[in-house]
XYZ file of C-alpha atoms in Angstrom:
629
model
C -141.385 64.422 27.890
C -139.906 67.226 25.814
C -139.058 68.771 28.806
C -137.284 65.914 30.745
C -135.492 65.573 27.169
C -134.316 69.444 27.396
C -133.272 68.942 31.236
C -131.567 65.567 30.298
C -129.233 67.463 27.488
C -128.624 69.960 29.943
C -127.516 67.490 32.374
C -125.077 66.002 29.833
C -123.543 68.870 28.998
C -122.689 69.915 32.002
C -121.104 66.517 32.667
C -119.471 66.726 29.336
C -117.757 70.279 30.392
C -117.046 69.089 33.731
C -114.778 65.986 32.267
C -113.337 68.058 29.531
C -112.665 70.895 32.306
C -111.101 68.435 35.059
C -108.887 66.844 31.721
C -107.525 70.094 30.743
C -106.184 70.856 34.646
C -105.031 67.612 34.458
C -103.029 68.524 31.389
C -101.846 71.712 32.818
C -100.885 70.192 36.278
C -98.856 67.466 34.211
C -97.379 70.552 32.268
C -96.217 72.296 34.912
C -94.717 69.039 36.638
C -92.722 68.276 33.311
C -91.433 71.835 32.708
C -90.202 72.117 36.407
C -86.204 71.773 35.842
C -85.139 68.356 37.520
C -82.394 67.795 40.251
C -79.400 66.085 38.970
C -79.529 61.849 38.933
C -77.501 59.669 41.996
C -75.764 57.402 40.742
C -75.347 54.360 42.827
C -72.344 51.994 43.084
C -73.027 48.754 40.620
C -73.873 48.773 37.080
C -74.923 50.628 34.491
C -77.981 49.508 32.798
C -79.073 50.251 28.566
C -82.195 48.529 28.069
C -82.450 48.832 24.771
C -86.298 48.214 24.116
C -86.404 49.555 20.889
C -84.295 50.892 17.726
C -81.437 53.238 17.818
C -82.185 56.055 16.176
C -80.175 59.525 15.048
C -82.750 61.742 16.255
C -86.085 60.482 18.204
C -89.088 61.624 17.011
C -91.403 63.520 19.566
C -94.870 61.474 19.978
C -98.108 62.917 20.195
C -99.238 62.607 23.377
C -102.702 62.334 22.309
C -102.036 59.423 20.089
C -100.233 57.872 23.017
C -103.452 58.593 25.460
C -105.704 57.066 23.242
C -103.218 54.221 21.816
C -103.854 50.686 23.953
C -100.301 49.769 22.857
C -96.790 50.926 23.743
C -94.664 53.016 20.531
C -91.910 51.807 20.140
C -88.803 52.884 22.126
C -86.130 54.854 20.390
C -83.067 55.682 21.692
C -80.448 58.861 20.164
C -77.006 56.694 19.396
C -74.933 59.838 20.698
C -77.161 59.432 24.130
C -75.931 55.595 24.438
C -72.306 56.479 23.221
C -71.908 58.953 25.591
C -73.281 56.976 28.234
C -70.644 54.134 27.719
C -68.031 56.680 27.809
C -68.772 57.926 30.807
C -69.190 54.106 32.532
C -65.767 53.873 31.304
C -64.616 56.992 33.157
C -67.012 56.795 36.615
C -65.665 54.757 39.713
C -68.836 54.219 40.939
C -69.846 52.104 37.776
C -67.958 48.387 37.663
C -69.776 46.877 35.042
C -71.887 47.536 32.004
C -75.104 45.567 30.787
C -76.624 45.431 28.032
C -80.321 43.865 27.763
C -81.356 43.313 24.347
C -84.059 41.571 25.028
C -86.332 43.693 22.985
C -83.875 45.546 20.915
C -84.795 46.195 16.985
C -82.017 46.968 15.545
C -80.321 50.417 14.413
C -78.568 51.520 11.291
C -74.909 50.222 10.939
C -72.941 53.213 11.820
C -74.825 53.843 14.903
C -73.582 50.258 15.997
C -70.350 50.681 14.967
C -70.090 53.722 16.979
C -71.659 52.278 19.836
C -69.527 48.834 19.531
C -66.554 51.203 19.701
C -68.114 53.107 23.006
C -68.328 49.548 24.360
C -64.880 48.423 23.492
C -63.638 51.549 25.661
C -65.484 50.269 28.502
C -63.431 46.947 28.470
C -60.651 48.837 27.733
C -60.996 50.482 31.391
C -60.880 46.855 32.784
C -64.919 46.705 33.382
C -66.738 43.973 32.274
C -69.719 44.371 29.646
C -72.420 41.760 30.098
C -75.140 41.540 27.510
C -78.907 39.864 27.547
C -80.761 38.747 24.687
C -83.441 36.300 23.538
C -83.964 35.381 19.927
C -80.773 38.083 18.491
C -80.441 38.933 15.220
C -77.606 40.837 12.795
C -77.763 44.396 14.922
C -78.323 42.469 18.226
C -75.621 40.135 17.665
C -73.417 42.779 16.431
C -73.793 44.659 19.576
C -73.602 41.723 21.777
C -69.975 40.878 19.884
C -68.465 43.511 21.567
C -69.379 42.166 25.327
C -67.164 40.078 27.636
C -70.013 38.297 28.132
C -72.770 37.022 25.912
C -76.000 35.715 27.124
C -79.274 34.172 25.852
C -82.180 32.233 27.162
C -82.171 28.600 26.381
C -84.830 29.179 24.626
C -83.414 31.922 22.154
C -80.565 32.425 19.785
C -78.519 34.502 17.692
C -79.320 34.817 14.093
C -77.104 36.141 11.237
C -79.307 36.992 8.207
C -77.101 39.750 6.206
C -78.767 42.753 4.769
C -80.920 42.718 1.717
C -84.135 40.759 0.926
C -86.958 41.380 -0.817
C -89.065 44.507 -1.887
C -92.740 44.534 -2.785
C -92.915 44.933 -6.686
C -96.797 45.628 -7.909
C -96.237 46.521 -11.496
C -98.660 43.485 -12.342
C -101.346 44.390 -9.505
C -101.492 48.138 -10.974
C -101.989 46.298 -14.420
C -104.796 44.180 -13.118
C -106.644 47.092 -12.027
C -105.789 48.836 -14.885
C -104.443 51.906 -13.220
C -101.956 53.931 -14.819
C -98.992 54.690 -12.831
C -97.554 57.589 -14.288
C -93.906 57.886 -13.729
C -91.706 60.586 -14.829
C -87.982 60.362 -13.649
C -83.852 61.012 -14.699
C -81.411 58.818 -13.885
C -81.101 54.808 -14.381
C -80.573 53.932 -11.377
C -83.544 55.723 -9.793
C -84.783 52.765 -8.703
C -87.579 54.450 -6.629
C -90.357 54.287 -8.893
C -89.713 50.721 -9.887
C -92.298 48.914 -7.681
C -94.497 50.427 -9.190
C -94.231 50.051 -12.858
C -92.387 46.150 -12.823
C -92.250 42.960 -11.339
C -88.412 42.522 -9.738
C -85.460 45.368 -10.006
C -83.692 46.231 -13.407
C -80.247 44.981 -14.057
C -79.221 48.941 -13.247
C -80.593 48.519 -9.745
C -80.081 44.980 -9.233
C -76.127 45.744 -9.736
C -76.466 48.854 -7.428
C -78.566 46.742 -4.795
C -76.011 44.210 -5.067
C -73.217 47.146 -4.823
C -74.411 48.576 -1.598
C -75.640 45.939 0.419
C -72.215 43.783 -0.663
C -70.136 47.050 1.073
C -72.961 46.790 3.984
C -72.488 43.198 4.241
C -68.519 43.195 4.425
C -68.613 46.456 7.225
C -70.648 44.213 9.426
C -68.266 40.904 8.969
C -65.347 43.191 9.169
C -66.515 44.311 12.474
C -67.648 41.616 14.289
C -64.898 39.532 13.540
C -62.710 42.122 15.265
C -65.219 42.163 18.188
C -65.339 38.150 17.951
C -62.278 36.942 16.310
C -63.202 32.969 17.747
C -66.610 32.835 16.282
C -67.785 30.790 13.387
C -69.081 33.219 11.460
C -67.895 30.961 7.715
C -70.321 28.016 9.580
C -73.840 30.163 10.625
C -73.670 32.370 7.378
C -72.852 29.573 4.888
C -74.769 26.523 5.975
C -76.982 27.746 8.375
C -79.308 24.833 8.154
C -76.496 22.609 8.819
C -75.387 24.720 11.714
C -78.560 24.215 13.410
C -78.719 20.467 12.846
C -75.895 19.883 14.759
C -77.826 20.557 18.055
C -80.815 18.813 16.813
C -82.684 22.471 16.465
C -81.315 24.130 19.535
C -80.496 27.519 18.629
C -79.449 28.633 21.920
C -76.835 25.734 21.907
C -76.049 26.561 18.537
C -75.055 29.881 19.103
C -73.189 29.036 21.886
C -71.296 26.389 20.108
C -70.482 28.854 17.384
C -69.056 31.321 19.155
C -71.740 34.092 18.948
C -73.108 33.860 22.800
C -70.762 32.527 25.714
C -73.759 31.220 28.206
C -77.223 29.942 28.322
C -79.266 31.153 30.973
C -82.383 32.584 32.094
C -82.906 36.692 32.755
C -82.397 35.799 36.460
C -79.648 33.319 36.268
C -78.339 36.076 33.933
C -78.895 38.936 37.001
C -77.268 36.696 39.646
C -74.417 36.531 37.791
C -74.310 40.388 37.572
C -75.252 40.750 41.398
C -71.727 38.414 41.516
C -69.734 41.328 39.621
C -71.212 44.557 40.732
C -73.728 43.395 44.295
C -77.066 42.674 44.666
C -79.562 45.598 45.393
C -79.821 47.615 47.980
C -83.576 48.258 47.109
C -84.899 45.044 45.708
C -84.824 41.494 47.239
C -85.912 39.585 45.305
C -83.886 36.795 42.603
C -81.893 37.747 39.687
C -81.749 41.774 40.964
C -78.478 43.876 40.863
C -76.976 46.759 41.736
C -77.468 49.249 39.008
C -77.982 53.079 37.741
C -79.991 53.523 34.301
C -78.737 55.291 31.444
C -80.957 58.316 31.838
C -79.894 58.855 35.358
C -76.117 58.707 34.374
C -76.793 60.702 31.995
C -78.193 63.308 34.340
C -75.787 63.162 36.637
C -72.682 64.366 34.172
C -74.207 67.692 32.043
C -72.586 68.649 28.953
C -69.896 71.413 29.326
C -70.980 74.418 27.938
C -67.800 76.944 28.338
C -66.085 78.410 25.430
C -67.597 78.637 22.118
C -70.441 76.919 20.831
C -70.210 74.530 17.718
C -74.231 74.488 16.395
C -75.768 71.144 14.926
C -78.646 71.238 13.573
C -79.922 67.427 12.818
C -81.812 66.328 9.458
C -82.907 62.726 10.375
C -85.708 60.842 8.282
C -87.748 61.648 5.528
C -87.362 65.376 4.389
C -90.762 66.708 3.667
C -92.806 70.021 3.418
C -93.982 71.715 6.899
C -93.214 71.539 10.198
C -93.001 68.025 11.258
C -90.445 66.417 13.512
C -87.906 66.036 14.968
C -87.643 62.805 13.755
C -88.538 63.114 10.385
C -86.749 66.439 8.181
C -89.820 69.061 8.233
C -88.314 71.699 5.812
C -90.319 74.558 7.483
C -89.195 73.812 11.034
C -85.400 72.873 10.032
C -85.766 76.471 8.361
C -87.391 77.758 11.118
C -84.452 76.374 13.243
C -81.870 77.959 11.420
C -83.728 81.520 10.915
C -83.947 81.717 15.000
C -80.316 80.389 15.345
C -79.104 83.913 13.694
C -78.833 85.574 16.717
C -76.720 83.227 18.665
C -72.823 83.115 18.681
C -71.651 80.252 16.898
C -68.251 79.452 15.763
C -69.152 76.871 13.495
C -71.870 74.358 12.311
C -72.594 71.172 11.990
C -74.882 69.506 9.802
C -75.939 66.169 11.018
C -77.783 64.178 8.484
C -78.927 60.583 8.234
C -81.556 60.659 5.728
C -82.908 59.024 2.402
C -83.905 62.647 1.316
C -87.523 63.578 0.241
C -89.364 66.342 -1.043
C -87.022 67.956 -3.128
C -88.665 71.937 -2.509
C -88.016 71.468 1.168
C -84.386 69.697 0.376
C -83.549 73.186 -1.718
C -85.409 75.446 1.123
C -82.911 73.495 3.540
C -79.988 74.068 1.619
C -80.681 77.682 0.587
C -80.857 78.244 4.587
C -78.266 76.864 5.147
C -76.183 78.761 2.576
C -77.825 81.999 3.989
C -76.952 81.164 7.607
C -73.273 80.706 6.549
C -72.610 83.458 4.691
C -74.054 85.729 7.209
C -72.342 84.772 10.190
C -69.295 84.168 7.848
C -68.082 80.826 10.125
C -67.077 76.601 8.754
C -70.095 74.550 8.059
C -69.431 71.036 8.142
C -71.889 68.100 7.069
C -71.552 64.647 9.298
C -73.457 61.579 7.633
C -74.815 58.902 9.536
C -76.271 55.833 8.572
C -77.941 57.802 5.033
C -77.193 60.963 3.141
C -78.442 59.776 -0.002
C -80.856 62.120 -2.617
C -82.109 65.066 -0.827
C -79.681 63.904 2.023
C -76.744 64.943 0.158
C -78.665 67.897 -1.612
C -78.850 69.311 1.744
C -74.953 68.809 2.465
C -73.784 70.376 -0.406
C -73.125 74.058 1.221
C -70.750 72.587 3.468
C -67.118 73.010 2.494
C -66.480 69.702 3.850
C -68.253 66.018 4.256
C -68.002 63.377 6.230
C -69.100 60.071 6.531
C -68.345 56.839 7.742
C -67.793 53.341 5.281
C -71.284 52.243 6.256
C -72.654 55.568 4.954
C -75.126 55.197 1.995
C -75.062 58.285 0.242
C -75.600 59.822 -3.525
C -78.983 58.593 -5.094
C -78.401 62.208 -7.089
C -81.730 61.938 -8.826
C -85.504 62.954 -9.092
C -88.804 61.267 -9.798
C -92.432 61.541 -9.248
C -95.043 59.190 -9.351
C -98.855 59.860 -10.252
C -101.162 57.329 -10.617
C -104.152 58.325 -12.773
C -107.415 55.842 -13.511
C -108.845 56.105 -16.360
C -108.775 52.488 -17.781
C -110.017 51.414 -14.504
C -113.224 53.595 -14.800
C -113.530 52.822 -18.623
C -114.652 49.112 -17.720
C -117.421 50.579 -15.891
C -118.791 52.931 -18.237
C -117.155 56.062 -16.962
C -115.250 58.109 -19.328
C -114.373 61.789 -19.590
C -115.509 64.727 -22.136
C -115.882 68.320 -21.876
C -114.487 71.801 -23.158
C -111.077 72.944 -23.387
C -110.027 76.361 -23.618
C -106.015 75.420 -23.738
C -104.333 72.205 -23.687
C -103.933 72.134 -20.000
C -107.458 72.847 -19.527
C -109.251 70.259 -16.441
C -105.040 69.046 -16.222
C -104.077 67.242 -13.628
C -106.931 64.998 -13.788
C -106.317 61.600 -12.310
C -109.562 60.391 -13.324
C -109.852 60.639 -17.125
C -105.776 61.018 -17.793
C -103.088 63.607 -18.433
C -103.056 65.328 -21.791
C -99.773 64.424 -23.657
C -99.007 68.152 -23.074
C -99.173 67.747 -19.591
C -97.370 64.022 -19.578
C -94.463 66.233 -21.593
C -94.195 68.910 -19.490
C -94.211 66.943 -15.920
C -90.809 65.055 -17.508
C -89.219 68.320 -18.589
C -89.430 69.628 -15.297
C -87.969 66.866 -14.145
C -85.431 66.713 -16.104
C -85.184 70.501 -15.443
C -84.865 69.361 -11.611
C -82.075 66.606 -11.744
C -79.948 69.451 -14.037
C -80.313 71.905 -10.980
C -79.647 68.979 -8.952
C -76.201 67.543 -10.699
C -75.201 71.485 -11.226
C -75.408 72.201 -7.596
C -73.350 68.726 -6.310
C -70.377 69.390 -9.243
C -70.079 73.370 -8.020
C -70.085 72.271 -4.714
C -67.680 69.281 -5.289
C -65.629 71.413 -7.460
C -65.903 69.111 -10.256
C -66.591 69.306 -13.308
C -70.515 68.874 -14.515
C -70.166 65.892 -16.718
C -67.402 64.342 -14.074
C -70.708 64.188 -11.557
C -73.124 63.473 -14.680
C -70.962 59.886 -14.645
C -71.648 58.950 -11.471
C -75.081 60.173 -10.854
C -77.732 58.892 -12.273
C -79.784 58.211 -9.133
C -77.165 55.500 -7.742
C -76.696 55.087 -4.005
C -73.198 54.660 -2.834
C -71.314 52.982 0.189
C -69.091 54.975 1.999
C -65.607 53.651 0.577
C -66.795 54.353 -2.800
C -68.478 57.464 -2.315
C -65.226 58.768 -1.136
C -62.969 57.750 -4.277
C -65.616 60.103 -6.327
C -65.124 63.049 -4.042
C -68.891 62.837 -3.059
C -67.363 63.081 0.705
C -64.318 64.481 2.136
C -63.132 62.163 5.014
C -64.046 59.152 6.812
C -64.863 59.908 10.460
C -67.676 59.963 12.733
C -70.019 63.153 15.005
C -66.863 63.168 17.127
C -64.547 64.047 14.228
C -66.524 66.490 12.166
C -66.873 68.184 14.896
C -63.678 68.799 15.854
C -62.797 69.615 12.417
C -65.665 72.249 12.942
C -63.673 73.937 15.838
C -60.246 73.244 14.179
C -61.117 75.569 10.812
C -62.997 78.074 13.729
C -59.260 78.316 14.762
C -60.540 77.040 18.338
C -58.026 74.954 20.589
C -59.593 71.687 22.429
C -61.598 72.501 25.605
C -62.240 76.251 23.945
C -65.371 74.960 22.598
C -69.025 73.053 23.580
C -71.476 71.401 21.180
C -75.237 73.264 21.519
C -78.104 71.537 19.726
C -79.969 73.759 17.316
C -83.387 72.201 18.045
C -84.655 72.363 21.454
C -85.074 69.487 24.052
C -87.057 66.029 23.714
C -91.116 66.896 24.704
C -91.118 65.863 28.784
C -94.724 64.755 28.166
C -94.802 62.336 25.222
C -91.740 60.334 27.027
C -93.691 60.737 30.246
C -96.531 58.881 28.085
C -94.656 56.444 26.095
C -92.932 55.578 29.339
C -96.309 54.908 31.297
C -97.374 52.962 28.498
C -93.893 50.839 28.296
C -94.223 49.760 32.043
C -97.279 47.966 31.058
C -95.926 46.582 27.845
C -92.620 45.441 29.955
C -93.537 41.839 30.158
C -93.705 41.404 26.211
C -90.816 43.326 25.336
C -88.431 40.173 24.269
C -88.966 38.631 21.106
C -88.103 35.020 20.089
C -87.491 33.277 16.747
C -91.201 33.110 16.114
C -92.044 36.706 17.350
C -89.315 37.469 15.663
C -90.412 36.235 12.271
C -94.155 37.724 13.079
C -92.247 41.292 13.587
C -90.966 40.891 10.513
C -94.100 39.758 9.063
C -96.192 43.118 10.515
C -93.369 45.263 9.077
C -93.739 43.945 5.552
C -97.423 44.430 5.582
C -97.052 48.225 7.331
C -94.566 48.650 3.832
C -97.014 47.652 1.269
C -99.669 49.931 3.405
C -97.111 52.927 2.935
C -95.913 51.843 -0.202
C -100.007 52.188 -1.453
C -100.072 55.694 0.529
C -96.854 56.636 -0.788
C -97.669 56.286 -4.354
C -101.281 57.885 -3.617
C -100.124 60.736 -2.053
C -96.550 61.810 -3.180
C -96.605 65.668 -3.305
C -94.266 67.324 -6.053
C -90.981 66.268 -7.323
C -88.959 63.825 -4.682
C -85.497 63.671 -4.343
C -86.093 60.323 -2.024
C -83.275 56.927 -2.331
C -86.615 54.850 -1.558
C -84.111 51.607 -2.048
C -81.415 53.065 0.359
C -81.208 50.083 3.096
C -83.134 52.009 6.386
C -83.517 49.469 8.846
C -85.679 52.025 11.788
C -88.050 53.267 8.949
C -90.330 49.910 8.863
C -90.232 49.831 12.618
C -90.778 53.222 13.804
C -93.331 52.929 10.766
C -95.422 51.086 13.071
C -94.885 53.087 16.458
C -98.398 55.055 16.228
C -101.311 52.163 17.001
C -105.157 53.356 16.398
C -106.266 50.954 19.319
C -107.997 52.525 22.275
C -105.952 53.305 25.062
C -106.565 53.697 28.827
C -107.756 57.593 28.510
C -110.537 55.944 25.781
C -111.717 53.702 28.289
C -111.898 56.488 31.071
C -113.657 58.398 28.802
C -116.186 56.200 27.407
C -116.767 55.286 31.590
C -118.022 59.087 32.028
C -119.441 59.978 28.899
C -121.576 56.900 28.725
């Protein structure tokens, strides 16, 4: 038997090697496939398609493809905003392309001034006589913002649009961390770093309730401002104000309501909604079957128009999403890769750069490596550096744009939050009701400190907020040199408050209002370049072919489910919250060093994308588990 057990083991192993062996070709093969450079897109005659299944983001992150091999559901789809814009633009400009559509079927929403720049994209289409259709289900503020600017607006009869405004509520567990008994030790400047304040009360100071109430008033009055120049007919006074009574009307039928307020033009279902495409733009040449058009997808389009690349090169290098320590990303700010980025970009010939940001800020060491890089990189290839906001620069978001000699950002633009904190949470009430307590010898003060367990020494406690303290000086010293302002000018306005655009620019936090487009032609304008003298080149490399490969596999499958209505809708919503207090718990568990983070800057991607990774077994699981059984 012992030997039958030895050949048995053997037998495994080999088996074992033999799958491992035949997955690791299969990796290559895949590798090599991926790498190969691809032939440009056709584009045929008809529409062009954007299915946005997903959120708009400023910078997609790059999955791991073994996360996506072993996950049973799709990640979520996320699409760059200057990818779509440019897209439109072109649709606008290409014969071969007669009408736009839009299916937001399973769109989640983006950040308000990717909209407003893609709303703008769309209005050029119309402008070139082409008609933009759009396609939703149960549409809510981003959707229905987007959908504004189409000639034509549909939704299923069973759907909707939905205006909610920004805001809400934010998990507060000052009296859960009492119950416990843990000690949430937080050490911050600024009264309206608002950060730390789940964590310590119940519902937001007055100081962050008026800037809450500050930003997401300017946030609210962007979106109304631009809709109703998308939608000038549409009752927005009616759906915002009595929305209850809105609905009533139609005895509970949203889709009728909506159509009845001017937010969609026509009810129908996704093929009614093709056919009337196929009327516009032809049915397909490759499909028969009902509801099927004519139509090129924004990737091939894409494809089929490369970026010009003669004259001189304007650099951007992108900081989207959380900036932290190491080398994650893109898609969240790793400090060591951004860095990285910039250390490698020395030897290329750049006659400017661009710093794109749209970030809440983070860590504030990898904020200050950032900036220091990028203060190195310009004065040793002596050329303009010019910071472009997005959606966020706020906290280590603007701590990063401070080299540049000028800053722009849009009215939607939350920036500021110039402020520090750290949170630790330490337990020793919690481990005093069962008995446990701490003793020992000390040979200084700080002896056994940090110790999470038994408590901080007062020493300790006094010294953490000094260097905090320490931290938000270096912090308001670096904005008012930069700013050229005086230090207690930028003391007044600091604080830790966030900031809407309009706003932000009356205290010379930015320079000008204007979008990508604009800083960077302000870029090649103080380069002393002329218009067609220059081409934009991305300081970061291309997306990873493999992970979309995955995520695109896995997408296929997950096609059918991709729409949402009211209820789905409302059990999104409801999986979002819960993935918040899960990183809310983490966050507070795990937060490394000093953060220069605007926690309470509106980010409406960050809950979704959030959720994108999913520990569920996926179809490479299965296969595995079939031969290793």
């Amino acid at each position: 038997m012992a030997f039958a057990r030895k050949v048995w083991k053997l037998l495994v192993a080999l088996k074992d090697g033999l799958v491992l062996l035949f997955m690791l070709l299969f990796f290559v093969a895949l590798y090599a496939v991926l790498s190969a450079r691809p032939g440009p897109g056709i584009v045929r005659e008809g529409a062009l398609l954007i299915d946005l299944d997903g959120v708009i983001v400023e910078e997609p992150s790059v999955p791991d493809p073994l996360s996506l091999l072993i996950s049973q559901e799709a990640p979520v789809g996320e699409y760059r905003a200057r990818d779509v814009v440019r897209a439109l633009r072109l649709a606008a400009d290409d014969k071969r392309i007669k009408a736009v559509v839009l299916d937001l079927s399973g769109f989640l929403g983006g950040g308000h001034v990717h909209l407003a720049e893609i709303g703008d994209a769309i209005d050029a289409v119309r402008a070139a006589d082409k008609p933009v259709l759009a396609y939703g289900l149960a549409m809510l503020d981003d959707g229905v913002l987007l959908a504004g600017h189409a000639s034509e607006v549909w939704t299923d009869p069973n759907g909707g649009a939905f205006i909610a405004g920004p805001g809400g509520n934010s998990l507060y567990y000052g009296r859960l961390l009492d119950n416990l008994k843990v000690e949430a030790r937080v050490y911050r400047v600024g009264t309206f770093k608002s950060a730390v304040e789940p964590y310590i009360l119940n519902e937001p100071s007055p100081a962050s309730r008026e800037a809450y109430e500050a930003v997401y008033g300017a946030l609210w009055e962007a979106w109304q401002t631009d809709y109703r120049k998308a939608r000038p007919k549409a009752d927005l006074d009616l759906v915002t104000g009595d929305p209850v009574g809105w609905v009533e009307t139609t005895g509970g039928d949203t889709a009728l309501a909506g159509k009845n307020a001017g937010l969609i033009d026509r009810l129908g279902t996704p093929t009614q909604f093709g056919e009337r495409v196929a009327e516009i733009v032809g049915e397909s040449p490759f499909e028969k079957s009902a509801g099927t058009f004519a139509h090129t997808d924004m990737r091939t389009l894409l494809g089929a128009h490369p970026e010009t690349k003669s004259g001189k090169a304007i650099g951007v290098v992108t900081i989207a999403g959380t900036i932290i320590d190491g080398d994650a990303g893109p898609g969240t700010a790793g400090g060591a890769r951004i860095v990285d980025l910039l250390n490698k970009a020395d030897d290329r010939d750049l006659a400017a750069l661009v710093v794109r940001i749209d970030s809440p800020g983070g860590s504030l060491m990898a904020s200050e490596h950032i900036r220091v890089a990028i203060e190195r990189f310009k004065a040793e290839k002596d050329i303009p550096v010019v910071a472009s906001m997005a959606n966020l620069g706020a906290s280590g978001g603007y701590w990063v744009a401070t080299p540049a000699q000028a800053i722009f950002a849009e009215p939607g633009t939350i920036t500021g939050s110039i402020g520090v904190f750290s949170v630790i949470p330490t337990f020793e009430h919690a481990l005093a009701d069962f008995g446990v307590t701490g003793a020992g010898v000390k040979t200084t003060p700080l002896s056994g400190q940090p110790d999470i367990l038994t408590g901080f020494s007062p020493e300790l406690d006094r010294m953490m907020q000094l260097s905090i303290e320490s931290n938000y000086d270096e912090f308001v010293t670096i904005v008012s040199k930069s700013r050229k302002l005086e230090k207690n000018t930028a003391e007044s306005w600091a604080e830790g408050r966030p900031w809407a655009g309009g706003d932000a620019r009356q205290l010379k936090l930015v320079d000008r209002f204007g979008d990508f487009d604009d800083a960077i032609a302000y870029a090649a304008e103080q380069a002393g370049l002329e218009e067609g003298d220059w081409h934009v080149e991305d300081i970061g490399g291309q997306p990873d072919a493999l992970g979309s490969l995955l995520r695109g596999f896995q997408r296929e499958e997950a096609q059918a489910s991709a729409g949402y209505d009211l209820a789905g809708l409302a059990a999104l919503r409801q999986e979002a919250m819960l993935r918040r207090a899960a990183h809310d718990l983490q966050n507070v568990m795990a937060m490394r060093g000093v953060q220069a983070l605007c926690l309470e800057c509106p980010n409406p991607v960050a809950a979704v994308r959030s959720g994108a990774e999913s520990p569920q077994r996926g179809w490479i699981a299965t296969v595995a588990e079939i031969f290793l059984r």
